[in-house]
PDB file of C-alpha atoms and ligand atoms in Angstrom:
ATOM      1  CA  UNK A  11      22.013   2.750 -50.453  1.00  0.00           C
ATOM      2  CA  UNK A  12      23.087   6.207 -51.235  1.00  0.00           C
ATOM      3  CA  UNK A  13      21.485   9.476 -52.095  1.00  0.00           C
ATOM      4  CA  UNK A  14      22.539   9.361 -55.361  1.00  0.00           C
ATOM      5  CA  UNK A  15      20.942   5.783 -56.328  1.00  0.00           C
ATOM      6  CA  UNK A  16      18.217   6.799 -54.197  1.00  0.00           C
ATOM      7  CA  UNK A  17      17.197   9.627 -56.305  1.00  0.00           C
ATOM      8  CA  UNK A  18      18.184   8.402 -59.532  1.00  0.00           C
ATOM      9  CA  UNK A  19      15.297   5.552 -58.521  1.00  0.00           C
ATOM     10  CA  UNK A  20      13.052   7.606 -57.406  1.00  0.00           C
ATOM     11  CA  UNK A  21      13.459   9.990 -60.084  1.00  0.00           C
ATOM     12  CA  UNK A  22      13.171   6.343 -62.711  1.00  0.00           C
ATOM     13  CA  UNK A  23       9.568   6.393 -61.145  1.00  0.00           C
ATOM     14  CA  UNK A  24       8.660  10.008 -61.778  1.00  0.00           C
ATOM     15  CA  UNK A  25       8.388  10.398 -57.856  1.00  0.00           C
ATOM     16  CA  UNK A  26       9.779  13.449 -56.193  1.00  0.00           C
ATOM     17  CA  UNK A  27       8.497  11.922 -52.527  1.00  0.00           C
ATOM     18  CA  UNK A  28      11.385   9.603 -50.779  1.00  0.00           C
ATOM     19  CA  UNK A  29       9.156   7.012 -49.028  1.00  0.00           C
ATOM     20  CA  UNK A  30      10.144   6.449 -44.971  1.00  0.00           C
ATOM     21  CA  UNK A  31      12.417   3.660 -45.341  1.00  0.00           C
ATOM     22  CA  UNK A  32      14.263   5.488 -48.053  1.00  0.00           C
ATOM     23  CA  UNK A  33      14.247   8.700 -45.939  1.00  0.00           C
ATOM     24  CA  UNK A  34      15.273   7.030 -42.994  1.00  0.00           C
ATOM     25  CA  UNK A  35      18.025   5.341 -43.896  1.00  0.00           C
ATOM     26  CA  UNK A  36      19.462   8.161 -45.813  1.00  0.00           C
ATOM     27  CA  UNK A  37      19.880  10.053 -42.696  1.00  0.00           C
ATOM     28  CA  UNK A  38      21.056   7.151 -40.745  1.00  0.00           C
ATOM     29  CA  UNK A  39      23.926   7.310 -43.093  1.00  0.00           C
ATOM     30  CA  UNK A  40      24.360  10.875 -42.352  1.00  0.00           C
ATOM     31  CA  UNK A  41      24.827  10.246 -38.703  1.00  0.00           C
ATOM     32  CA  UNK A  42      21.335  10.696 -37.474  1.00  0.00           C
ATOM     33  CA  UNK A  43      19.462   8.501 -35.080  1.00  0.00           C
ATOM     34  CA  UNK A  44      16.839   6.686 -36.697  1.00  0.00           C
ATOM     35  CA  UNK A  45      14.756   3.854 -35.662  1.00  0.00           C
ATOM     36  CA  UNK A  46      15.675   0.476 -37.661  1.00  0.00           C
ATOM     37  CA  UNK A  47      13.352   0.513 -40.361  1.00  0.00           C
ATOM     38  CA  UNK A  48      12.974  -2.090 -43.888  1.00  0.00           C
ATOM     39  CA  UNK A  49      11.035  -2.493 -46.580  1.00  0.00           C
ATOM     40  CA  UNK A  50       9.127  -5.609 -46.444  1.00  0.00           C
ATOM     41  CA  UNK A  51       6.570  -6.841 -49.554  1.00  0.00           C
ATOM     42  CA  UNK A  52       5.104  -9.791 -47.968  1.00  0.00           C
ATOM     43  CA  UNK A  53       3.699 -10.512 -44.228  1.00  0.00           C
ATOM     44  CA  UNK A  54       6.746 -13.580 -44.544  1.00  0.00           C
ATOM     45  CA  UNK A  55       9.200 -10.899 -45.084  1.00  0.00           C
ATOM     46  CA  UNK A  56       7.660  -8.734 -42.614  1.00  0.00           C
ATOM     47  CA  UNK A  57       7.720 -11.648 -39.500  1.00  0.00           C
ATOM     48  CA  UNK A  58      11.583 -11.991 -41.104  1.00  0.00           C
ATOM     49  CA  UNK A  59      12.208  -8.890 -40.420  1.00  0.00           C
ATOM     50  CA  UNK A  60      10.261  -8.273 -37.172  1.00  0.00           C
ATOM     51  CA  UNK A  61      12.426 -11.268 -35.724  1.00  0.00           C
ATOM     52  CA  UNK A  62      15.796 -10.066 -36.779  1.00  0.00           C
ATOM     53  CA  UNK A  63      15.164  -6.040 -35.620  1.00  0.00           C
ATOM     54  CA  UNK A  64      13.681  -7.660 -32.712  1.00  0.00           C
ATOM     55  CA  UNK A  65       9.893  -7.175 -30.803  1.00  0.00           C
ATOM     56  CA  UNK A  66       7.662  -5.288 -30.419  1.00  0.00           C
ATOM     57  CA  UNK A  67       7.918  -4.022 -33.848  1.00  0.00           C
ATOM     58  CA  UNK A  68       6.002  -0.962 -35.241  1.00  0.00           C
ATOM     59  CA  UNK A  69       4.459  -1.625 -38.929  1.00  0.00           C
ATOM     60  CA  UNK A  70       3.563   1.220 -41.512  1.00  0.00           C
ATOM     61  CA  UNK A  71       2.276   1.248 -45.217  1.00  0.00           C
ATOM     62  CA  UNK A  72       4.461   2.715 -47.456  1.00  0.00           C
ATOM     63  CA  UNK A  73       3.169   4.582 -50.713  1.00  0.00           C
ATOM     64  CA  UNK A  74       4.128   7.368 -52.672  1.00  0.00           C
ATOM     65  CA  UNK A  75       0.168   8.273 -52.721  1.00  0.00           C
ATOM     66  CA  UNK A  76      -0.006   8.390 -48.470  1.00  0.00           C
ATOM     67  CA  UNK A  77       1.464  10.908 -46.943  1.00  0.00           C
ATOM     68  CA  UNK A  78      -0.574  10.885 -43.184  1.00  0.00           C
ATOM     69  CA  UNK A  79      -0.237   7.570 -42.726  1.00  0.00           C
ATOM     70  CA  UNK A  80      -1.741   7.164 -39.407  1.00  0.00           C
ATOM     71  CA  UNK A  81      -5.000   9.282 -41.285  1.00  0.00           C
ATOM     72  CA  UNK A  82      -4.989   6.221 -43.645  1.00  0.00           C
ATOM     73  CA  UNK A  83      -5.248   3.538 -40.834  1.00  0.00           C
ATOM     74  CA  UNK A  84      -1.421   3.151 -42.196  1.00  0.00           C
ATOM     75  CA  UNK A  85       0.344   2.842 -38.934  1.00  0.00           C
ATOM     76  CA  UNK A  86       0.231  -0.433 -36.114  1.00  0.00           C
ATOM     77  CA  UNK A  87       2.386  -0.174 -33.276  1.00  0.00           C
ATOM     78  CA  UNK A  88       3.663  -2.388 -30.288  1.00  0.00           C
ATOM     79  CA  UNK A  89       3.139  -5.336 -32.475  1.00  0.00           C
ATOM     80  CA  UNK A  90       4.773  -8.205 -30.137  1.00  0.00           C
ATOM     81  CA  UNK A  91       4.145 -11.916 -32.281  1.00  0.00           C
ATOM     82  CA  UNK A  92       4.318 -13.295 -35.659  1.00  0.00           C
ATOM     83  CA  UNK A  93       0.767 -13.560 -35.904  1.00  0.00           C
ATOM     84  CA  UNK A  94       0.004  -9.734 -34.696  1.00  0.00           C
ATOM     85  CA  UNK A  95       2.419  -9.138 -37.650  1.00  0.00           C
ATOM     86  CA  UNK A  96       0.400 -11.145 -40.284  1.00  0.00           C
ATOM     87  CA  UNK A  97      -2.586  -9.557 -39.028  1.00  0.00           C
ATOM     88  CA  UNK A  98      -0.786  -6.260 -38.884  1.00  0.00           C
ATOM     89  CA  UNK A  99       0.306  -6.557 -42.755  1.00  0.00           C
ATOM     90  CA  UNK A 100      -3.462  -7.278 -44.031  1.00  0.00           C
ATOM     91  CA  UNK A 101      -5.395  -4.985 -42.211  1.00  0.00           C
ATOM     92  CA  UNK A 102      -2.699  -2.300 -42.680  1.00  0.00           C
ATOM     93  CA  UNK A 103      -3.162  -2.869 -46.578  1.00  0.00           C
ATOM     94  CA  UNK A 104      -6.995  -3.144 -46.614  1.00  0.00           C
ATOM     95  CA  UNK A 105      -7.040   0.103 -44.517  1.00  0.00           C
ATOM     96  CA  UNK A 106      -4.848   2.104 -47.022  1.00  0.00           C
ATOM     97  CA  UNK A 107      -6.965   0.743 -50.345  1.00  0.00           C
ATOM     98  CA  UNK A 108     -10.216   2.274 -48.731  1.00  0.00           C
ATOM     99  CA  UNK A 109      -8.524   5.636 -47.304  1.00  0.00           C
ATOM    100  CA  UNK A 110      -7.101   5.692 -50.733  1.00  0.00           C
ATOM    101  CA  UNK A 111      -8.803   3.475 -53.216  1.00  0.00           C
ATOM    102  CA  UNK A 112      -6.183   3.964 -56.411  1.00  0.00           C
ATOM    103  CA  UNK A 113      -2.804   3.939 -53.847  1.00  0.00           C
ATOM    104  CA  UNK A 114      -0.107   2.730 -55.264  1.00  0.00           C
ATOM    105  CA  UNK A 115       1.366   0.505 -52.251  1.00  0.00           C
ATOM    106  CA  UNK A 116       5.219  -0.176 -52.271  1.00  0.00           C
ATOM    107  CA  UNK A 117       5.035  -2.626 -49.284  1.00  0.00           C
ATOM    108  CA  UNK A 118       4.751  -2.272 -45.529  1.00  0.00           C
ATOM    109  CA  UNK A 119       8.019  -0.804 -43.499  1.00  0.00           C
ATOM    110  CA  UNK A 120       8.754  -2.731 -40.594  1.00  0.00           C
ATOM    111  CA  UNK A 121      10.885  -0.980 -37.464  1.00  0.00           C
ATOM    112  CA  UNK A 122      11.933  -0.854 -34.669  1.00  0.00           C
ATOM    113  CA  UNK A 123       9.508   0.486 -31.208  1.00  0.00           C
ATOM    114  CA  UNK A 124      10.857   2.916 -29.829  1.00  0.00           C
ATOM    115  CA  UNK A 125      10.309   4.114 -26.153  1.00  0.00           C
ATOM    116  CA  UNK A 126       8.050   6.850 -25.879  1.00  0.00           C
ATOM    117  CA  UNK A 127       9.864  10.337 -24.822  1.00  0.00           C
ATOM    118  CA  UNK A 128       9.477  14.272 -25.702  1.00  0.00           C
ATOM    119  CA  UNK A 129       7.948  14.462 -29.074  1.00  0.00           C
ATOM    120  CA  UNK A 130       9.724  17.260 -31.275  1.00  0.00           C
ATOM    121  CA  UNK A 131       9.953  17.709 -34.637  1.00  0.00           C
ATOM    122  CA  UNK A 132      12.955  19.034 -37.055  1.00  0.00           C
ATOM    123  CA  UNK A 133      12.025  20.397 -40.842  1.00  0.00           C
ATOM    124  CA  UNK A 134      13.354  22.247 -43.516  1.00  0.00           C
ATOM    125  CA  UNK A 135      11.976  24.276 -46.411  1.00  0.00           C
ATOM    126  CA  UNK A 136      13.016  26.230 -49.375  1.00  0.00           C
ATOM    127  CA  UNK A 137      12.399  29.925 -48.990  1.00  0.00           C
ATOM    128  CA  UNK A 138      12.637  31.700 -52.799  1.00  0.00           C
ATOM    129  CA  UNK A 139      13.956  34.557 -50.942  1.00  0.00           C
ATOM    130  CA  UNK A 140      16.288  32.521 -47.805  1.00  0.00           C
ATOM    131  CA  UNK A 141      16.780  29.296 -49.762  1.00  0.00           C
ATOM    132  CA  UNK A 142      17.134  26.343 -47.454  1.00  0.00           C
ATOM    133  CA  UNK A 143      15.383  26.749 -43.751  1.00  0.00           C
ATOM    134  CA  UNK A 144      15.452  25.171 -40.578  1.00  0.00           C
ATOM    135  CA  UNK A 145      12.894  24.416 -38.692  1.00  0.00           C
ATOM    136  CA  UNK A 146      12.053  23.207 -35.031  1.00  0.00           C
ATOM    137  CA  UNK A 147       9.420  22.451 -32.535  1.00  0.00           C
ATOM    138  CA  UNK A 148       7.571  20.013 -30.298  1.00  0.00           C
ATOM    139  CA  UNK A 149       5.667  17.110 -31.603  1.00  0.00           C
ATOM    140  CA  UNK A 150       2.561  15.806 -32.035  1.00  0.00           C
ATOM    141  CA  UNK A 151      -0.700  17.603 -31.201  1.00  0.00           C
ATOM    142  CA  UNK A 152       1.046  20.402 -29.531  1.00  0.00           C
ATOM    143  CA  UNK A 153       2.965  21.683 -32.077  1.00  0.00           C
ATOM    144  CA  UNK A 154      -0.009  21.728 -34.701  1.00  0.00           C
ATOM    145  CA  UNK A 155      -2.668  23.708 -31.996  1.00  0.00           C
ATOM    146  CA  UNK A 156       0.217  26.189 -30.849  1.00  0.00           C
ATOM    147  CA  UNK A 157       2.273  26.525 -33.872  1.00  0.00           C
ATOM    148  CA  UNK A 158       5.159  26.770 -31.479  1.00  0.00           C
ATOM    149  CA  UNK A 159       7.932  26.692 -33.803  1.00  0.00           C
ATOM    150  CA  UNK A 160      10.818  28.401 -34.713  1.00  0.00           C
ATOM    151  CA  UNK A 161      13.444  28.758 -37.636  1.00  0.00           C
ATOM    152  CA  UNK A 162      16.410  30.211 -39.059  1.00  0.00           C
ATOM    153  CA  UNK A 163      18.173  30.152 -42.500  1.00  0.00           C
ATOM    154  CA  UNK A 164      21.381  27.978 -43.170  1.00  0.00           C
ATOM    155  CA  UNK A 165      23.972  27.737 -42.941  1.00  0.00           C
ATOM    156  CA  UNK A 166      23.875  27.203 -38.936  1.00  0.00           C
ATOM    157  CA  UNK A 167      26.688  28.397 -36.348  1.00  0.00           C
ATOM    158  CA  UNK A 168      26.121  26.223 -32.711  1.00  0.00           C
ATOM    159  CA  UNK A 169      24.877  29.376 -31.593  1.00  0.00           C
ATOM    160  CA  UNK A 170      22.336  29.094 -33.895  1.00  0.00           C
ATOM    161  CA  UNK A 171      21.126  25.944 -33.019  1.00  0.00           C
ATOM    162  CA  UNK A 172      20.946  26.388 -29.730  1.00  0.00           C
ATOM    163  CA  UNK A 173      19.164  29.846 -30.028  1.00  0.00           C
ATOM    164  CA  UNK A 174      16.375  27.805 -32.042  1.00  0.00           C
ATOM    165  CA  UNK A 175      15.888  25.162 -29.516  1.00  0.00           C
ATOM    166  CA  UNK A 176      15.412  27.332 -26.909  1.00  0.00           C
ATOM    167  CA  UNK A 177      13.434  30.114 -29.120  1.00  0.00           C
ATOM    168  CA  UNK A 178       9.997  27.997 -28.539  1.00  0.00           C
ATOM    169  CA  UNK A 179       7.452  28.995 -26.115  1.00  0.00           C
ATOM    170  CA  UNK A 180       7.278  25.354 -24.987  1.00  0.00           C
ATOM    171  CA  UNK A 181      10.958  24.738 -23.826  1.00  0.00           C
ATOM    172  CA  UNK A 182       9.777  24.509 -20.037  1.00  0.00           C
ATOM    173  CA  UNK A 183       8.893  21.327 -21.383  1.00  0.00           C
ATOM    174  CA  UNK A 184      12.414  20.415 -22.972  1.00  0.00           C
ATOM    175  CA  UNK A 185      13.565  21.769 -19.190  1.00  0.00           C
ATOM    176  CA  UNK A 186      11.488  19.087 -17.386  1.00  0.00           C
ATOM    177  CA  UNK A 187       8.545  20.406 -15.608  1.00  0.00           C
ATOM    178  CA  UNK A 188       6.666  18.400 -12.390  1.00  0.00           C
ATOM    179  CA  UNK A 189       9.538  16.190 -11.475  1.00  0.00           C
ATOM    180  CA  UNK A 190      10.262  15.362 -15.740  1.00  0.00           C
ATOM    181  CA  UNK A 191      13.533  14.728 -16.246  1.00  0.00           C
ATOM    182  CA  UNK A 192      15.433  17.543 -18.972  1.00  0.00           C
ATOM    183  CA  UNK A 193      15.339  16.670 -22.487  1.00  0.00           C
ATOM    184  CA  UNK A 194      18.765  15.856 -23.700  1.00  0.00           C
ATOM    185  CA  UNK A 195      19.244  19.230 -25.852  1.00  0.00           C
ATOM    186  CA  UNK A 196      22.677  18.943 -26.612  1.00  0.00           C
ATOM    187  CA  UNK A 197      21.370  15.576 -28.906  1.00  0.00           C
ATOM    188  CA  UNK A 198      18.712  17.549 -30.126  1.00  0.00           C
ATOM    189  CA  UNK A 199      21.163  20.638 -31.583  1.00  0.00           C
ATOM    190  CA  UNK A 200      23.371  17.394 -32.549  1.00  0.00           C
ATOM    191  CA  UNK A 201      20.359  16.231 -34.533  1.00  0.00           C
ATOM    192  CA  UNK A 202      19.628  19.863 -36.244  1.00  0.00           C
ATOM    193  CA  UNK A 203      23.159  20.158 -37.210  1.00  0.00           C
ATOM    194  CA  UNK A 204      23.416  16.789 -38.494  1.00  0.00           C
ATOM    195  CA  UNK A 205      20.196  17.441 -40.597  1.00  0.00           C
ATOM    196  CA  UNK A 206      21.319  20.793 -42.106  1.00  0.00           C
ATOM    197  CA  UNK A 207      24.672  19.609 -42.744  1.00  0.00           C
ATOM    198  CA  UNK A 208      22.973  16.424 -44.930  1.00  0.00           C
ATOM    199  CA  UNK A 209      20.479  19.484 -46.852  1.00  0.00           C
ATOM    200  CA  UNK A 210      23.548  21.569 -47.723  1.00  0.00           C
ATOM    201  CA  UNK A 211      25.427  18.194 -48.765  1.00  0.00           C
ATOM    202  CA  UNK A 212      22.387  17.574 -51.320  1.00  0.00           C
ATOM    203  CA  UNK A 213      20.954  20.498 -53.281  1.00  0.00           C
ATOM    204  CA  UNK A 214      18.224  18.334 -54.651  1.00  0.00           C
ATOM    205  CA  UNK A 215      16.066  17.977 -51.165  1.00  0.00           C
ATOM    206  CA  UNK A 216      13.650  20.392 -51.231  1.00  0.00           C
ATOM    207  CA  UNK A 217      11.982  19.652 -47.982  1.00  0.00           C
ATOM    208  CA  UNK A 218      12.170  17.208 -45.035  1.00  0.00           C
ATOM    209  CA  UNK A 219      10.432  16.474 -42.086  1.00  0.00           C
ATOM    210  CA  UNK A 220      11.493  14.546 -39.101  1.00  0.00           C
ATOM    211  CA  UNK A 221       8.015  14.237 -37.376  1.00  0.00           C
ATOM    212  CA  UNK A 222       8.129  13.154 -34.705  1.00  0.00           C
ATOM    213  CA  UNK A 223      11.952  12.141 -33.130  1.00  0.00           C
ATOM    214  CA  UNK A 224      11.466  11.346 -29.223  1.00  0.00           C
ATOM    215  CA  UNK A 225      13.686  12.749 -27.054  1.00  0.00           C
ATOM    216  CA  UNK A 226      15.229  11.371 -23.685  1.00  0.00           C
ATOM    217  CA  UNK A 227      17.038  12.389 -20.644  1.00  0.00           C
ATOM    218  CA  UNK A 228      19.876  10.855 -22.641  1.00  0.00           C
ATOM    219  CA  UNK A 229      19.494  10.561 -26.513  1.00  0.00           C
ATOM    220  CA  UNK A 230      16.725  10.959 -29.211  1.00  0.00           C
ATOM    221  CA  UNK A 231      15.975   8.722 -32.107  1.00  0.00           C
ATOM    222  CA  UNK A 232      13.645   9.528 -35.284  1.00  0.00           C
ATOM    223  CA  UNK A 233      10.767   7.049 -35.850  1.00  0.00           C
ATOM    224  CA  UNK A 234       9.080   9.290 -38.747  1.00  0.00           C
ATOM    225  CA  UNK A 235      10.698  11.016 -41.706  1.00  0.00           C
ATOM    226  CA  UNK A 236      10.055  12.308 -45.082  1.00  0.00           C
ATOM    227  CA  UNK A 237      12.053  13.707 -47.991  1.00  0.00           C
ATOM    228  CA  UNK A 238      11.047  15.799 -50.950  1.00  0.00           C
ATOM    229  CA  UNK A 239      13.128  16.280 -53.675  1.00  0.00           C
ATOM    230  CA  UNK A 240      13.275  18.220 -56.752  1.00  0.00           C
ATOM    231  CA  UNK A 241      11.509  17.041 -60.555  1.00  0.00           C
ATOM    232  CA  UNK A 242      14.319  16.011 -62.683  1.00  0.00           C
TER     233      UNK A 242
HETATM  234  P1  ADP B 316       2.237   9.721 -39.895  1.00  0.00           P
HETATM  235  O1  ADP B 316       2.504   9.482 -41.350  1.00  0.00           O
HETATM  236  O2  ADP B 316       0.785   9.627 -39.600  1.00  0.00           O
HETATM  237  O3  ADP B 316       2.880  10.973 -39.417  1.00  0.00           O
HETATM  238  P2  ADP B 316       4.089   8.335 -38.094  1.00  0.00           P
HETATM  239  O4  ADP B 316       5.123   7.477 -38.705  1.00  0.00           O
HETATM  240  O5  ADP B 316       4.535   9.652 -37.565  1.00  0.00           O
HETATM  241  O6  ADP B 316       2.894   8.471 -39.133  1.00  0.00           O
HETATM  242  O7  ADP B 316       3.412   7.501 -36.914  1.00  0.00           O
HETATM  243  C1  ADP B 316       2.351   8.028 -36.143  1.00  0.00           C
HETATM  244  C2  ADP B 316       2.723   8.007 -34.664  1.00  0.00           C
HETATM  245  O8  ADP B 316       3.002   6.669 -34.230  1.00  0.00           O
HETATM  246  C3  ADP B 316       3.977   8.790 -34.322  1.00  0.00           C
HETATM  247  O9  ADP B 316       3.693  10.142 -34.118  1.00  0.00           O
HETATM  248  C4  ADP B 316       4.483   8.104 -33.082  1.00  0.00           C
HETATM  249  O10 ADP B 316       3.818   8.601 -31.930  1.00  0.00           O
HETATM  250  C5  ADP B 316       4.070   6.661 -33.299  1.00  0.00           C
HETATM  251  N1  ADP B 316       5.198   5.885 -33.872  1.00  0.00           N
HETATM  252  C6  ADP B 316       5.513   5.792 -35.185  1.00  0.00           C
HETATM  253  N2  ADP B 316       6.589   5.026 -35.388  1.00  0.00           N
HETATM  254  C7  ADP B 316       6.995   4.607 -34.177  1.00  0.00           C
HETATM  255  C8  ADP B 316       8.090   3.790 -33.717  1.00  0.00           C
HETATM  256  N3  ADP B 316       8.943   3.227 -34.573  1.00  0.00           N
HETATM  257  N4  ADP B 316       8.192   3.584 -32.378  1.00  0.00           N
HETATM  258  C9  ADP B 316       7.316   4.138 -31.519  1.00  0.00           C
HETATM  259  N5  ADP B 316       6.282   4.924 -31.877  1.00  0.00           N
HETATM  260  C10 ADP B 316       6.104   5.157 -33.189  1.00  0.00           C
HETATM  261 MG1   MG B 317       4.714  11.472 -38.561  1.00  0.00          MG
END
């Protein structure tokens, strides 16, 4: 799969949103690290899956008409059996036809669990003004009460990068704090560099979101991601 096909598909569907699997393995092809994740249609294809990426697995619904999937009961995680996966694949689809009755459902993507670390999250928007810019924080609830972000406008020097990393109120945390070990920063300015490298390769993305990628002592990996691109 390449960007190209990708967005000539999703472009055949009249879809500017690049579901997670798409997303995902778009910028595993650009060098970042993403979390194993496939598209599966049935709960067969799902256990198929599950078995060759290897347990636990993590199962999400994926549909152009579900952004939050968690919101949508969308999103099962540390699923460790075939049968937690069949049950998984049901209740995951029955969840997302209530939180959205009219959802168009493309099929359930099945990855990879990954270890829990330092949530943070990577984005980029369009500014009318800027064009194309960066953006980076910490994850999860933090990062939504505190706002703690920060940004700057591509192209991006290593300077830059590591400026915005440690720009955010919250990078005692990336430091380690109470005996924590340090976040592995130079991945994480490897990551942003990666990621604004892929935008300036394709003119078409209009906005992405890495929300969140866990961070380690030694690495980071992705386990969310979307990708908006322009109408035709
Ligand atoms: P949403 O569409 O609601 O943002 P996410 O894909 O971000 O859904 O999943 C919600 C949460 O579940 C994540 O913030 C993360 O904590 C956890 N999670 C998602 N995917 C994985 C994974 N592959 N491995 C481990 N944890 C995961
Ligand atoms: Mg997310």
């Amino acid at each position: 799969m390449n960007f190209k096909s990708v967005l000539k598909q999703a472009r055949s569907e009249g879809r500017t949103l690049l579901n997670e699997v798409e997303s995902k393995q778009l910028l595993a092809a650009a060098g970042v690290s993403v979390v194993r994740t496939e598209l599966a249609t049935t709960a067969e294809q799902a256990t198929q899956l599950a078995n060759d990426i290897g347990y636990p697995v993590v199962l999400k619904i994926v549909s152009a008409d579900i952004s939050h999937k968690s919101d949508a009961g969308g999103v099962k995680v540390g699923l460790g059996s075939d049968e937690e996966i069949a049950a998984a694949f049901i209740e995951i689809v029955a969840n997302a036809k209530k939180a959205v009755p009219d959802a168009a459902i493309t099929g359930i993507a099945v990855q990879g669990m990954a270890e829990t670390g330092t949530e943070v999250i990577v984005g980029m928007t369009r500014d009318p003004q800027f064009g194309p810019v960066m953006m980076f924080g910490l994850g999860g609830v933090l990062v939504e009460v505190l706002k703690d972000v920060s940004f700057r406008v591509l192209p991006l020097t290593d300077r830059d990068v590591n400026q915005m990393v440690n720009d955010i109120k919250g990078r005692v945390i990336l430091d380690g704090v109470r005996g924590m070990q340090p976040a592995d920063k130079t991945a994480i300015c490897d990551t942003i560099m990666k990621i604004a490298r892929f935008v300036g390769d394709h003119p078409e993305i209009e906005e992405l979101d890495l929300n969140p990628l866990f961070v380690y002592a030694q690495g980071i990996i992705a386990v969310d991601a979307r990708i908006v691109v322009a109408a035709a």
